[in-house]
Each structure stands twice: as C-alpha cells, then as structure tokens.
Amino acid sequence: MSNAIDFNKRVEQFNELRDEIKRIEDEQKKQLAPYKETLEQLNSVLLAHLNDVGADSVSSAAGTVYRKERKSASIADKTAFWAWVVANADWDLIDVKANATAVEEFAEKNGSLPPGVNFTAKHDVGVRRK
C-alpha cells in the first residue's frame, strides 16, 4: 500500500513557506537595524569610559560593564602562509584557518606576524544585570 502524495503541491508549499520565512527574516532585520546600531553606539560609549578610567570593569546601580576581547587571525596570502607553515613545520599555526591563539603567541615571541596573516584583537564590552 502506497501513501501517494501530490509531489508538485508539496514542492510548491515548500517553496512558499521558504519564501515566507525569508520575507519575515528580512523584515525582522530591518526592524532590528536601528536597535542594533544604537546598541553598538552604546558599546562604544561604555568602552570609551572603561578606557578613560583605565579599568577592565566598572559597576553601577544598573549593572557591571566589563571589557571583552575577541581575537581573530585571517589569511591575507594563503600561498605565502601555507608555504611558510610547511617549510617550518609549524602546524600549530593552522586550523582550517589561521589559529588566532597560536598566531598571537608567535607574534609575541618573534615580534612579527607569520607571513600572509592578519591579526586583530577587538575589545568589546558585556553588560550583566544586577
């Protein structure tokens, strides 16, 4: 016994549902944009205050602001980077991408980045409610 379906109808429904989900997600992005922009501006203000007072965290009645750091290492020149890693057998510098922790340690130890790598450390803040 077969459970026959109207395959064409199900494909149409799938496409319509996928399109509706995309439309809603796009609308949500538009609605959230000004809030995200304002939050980013507040992030800059709070980070500037931490920098001004030379602190990693500051408490207030509304909550505690603390410094966070996000690190990333990206490949600027894949050929140069890969050739250097292979020639020096320094496999700790790689994942599927440049390993940010290993690149940072290498730069600290050697005073420069490995060839073909960009490294950035971005400070951000987090806010915990009281």
Short mmCIF file of C-alpha atoms in Angstrom, two decimals:
data_model
loop_
_atom_site.label_atom_id
_atom_site.label_comp_id
_atom_site.label_asym_id
_atom_site.label_seq_id
_atom_site.Cartn_x
_atom_site.Cartn_y
_atom_site.Cartn_z
CA MET A 1 0.00 0.00 0.00
CA SER A 2 1.41 3.35 -1.03
CA ASN A 3 0.93 6.70 0.63
CA ALA A 4 0.74 8.71 -2.56
CA ILE A 5 1.32 12.44 -2.24
CA ASP A 6 0.83 15.28 -4.63
CA PHE A 7 4.56 15.84 -5.02
CA ASN A 8 4.20 19.01 -7.07
CA LYS A 9 1.88 20.51 -4.44
CA ARG A 10 4.34 19.70 -1.63
CA VAL A 11 7.20 21.31 -3.59
CA GLU A 12 5.07 24.41 -4.14
CA GLN A 13 4.22 24.51 -0.42
CA PHE A 14 7.87 24.11 0.47
CA ASN A 15 8.87 26.99 -1.81
CA GLU A 16 6.07 29.22 -0.50
CA LEU A 17 6.98 28.50 3.11
CA ARG A 18 10.68 29.10 2.49
CA ASP A 19 9.87 32.40 0.76
CA GLU A 20 7.63 33.48 3.64
CA ILE A 21 10.33 32.64 6.20
CA LYS A 22 12.83 34.70 4.19
CA ARG A 23 10.39 37.62 3.96
CA ILE A 24 9.81 37.57 7.73
CA GLU A 25 13.54 37.31 8.47
CA ASP A 26 14.27 40.24 6.13
CA GLU A 27 11.56 42.31 7.82
CA GLN A 28 12.95 41.45 11.25
CA LYS A 29 16.43 42.53 10.14
CA LYS A 30 15.01 45.90 9.04
CA GLN A 31 13.13 46.31 12.32
CA LEU A 32 16.18 45.40 14.41
CA ALA A 33 18.69 47.56 12.48
CA PRO A 34 18.17 50.81 14.41
CA TYR A 35 18.27 48.98 17.74
CA LYS A 36 21.50 47.19 16.81
CA GLU A 37 23.03 50.47 15.64
CA THR A 38 22.13 52.19 18.91
CA LEU A 39 23.45 49.24 20.92
CA GLU A 40 26.75 49.47 19.00
CA GLN A 41 26.95 53.19 19.76
CA LEU A 42 26.32 52.50 23.47
CA ASN A 43 29.00 49.81 23.31
CA SER A 44 31.46 52.43 22.03
CA VAL A 45 30.49 54.90 24.77
CA LEU A 46 30.89 52.29 27.50
CA LEU A 47 34.20 51.04 26.10
CA ALA A 48 35.48 54.62 25.88
CA HIS A 49 34.58 55.10 29.55
CA LEU A 50 36.46 51.95 30.53
CA ASN A 51 39.46 53.22 28.57
CA ASP A 52 39.19 56.72 30.10
CA VAL A 53 39.20 55.40 33.66
CA GLY A 54 41.77 52.67 32.89
CA ALA A 55 39.54 49.84 34.12
CA ASP A 56 38.57 46.43 32.85
CA SER A 57 35.21 46.65 34.62
CA VAL A 58 33.06 49.28 36.28
CA SER A 59 29.97 48.66 38.42
CA SER A 60 26.92 50.88 38.59
CA ALA A 61 23.48 50.57 40.14
CA ALA A 62 22.21 49.34 36.74
CA GLY A 63 24.87 46.69 36.22
CA THR A 64 28.54 45.94 35.61
CA VAL A 65 30.28 46.86 32.38
CA TYR A 66 33.31 44.74 31.60
CA ARG A 67 35.86 44.59 28.79
CA LYS A 68 35.74 41.61 26.44
CA GLU A 69 38.29 40.82 23.76
CA ARG A 70 37.60 38.97 20.54
CA LYS A 71 40.63 37.78 18.62
CA SER A 72 40.82 36.68 15.03
CA ALA A 73 43.53 35.73 12.60
CA SER A 74 42.70 35.63 8.90
CA ILE A 75 44.77 34.59 5.93
CA ALA A 76 45.90 37.56 3.84
CA ASP A 77 48.00 35.48 1.43
CA LYS A 78 47.15 31.77 1.54
CA THR A 79 50.07 30.70 -0.62
CA ALA A 80 52.68 32.57 1.43
CA PHE A 81 51.21 31.44 4.74
CA TRP A 82 50.89 27.78 3.73
CA ALA A 83 54.40 27.72 2.22
CA TRP A 84 55.82 29.18 5.45
CA VAL A 85 53.92 26.74 7.68
CA VAL A 86 55.02 23.75 5.60
CA ALA A 87 58.65 24.93 5.32
CA ASN A 88 58.85 25.47 9.08
CA ALA A 89 56.59 22.56 10.08
CA ASP A 90 54.79 24.96 12.45
CA TRP A 91 51.45 23.15 12.30
CA ASP A 92 50.14 24.77 15.49
CA LEU A 93 49.55 27.96 13.49
CA ILE A 94 46.76 26.38 11.47
CA ASP A 95 43.27 25.05 11.88
CA VAL A 96 41.15 25.27 8.80
CA LYS A 97 42.08 28.93 9.23
CA ALA A 98 44.96 30.62 10.97
CA ASN A 99 44.85 29.77 14.68
CA ALA A 100 44.40 33.12 16.47
CA THR A 101 45.94 31.96 19.75
CA ALA A 102 48.99 30.43 18.06
CA VAL A 103 49.42 33.46 15.77
CA GLU A 104 49.27 35.80 18.77
CA GLU A 105 51.84 33.69 20.65
CA PHE A 106 54.09 33.60 17.57
CA ALA A 107 53.89 37.39 17.17
CA GLU A 108 54.68 37.94 20.84
CA LYS A 109 57.64 35.56 20.65
CA ASN A 110 59.03 36.78 17.32
CA GLY A 111 57.96 40.42 17.22
CA SER A 112 56.11 39.98 13.91
CA LEU A 113 53.27 38.01 12.38
CA PRO A 114 53.85 34.92 10.26
CA PRO A 115 53.86 35.77 6.53
CA GLY A 116 50.44 36.07 4.93
CA VAL A 117 48.43 36.52 8.15
CA ASN A 118 46.35 39.40 9.51
CA PHE A 119 45.74 39.54 13.25
CA THR A 120 43.27 41.71 15.11
CA ALA A 121 42.15 41.86 18.72
CA LYS A 122 38.90 43.74 19.21
CA HIS A 123 37.77 44.95 22.58
CA ASP A 124 34.10 44.92 23.34
CA VAL A 125 32.00 45.17 26.47
CA GLY A 126 29.47 42.94 28.09
CA VAL A 127 26.77 44.09 30.48
CA ARG A 128 25.32 41.97 33.30
CA ARG A 129 22.11 42.99 35.03
CA LYS A 130 22.03 43.22 38.78
#
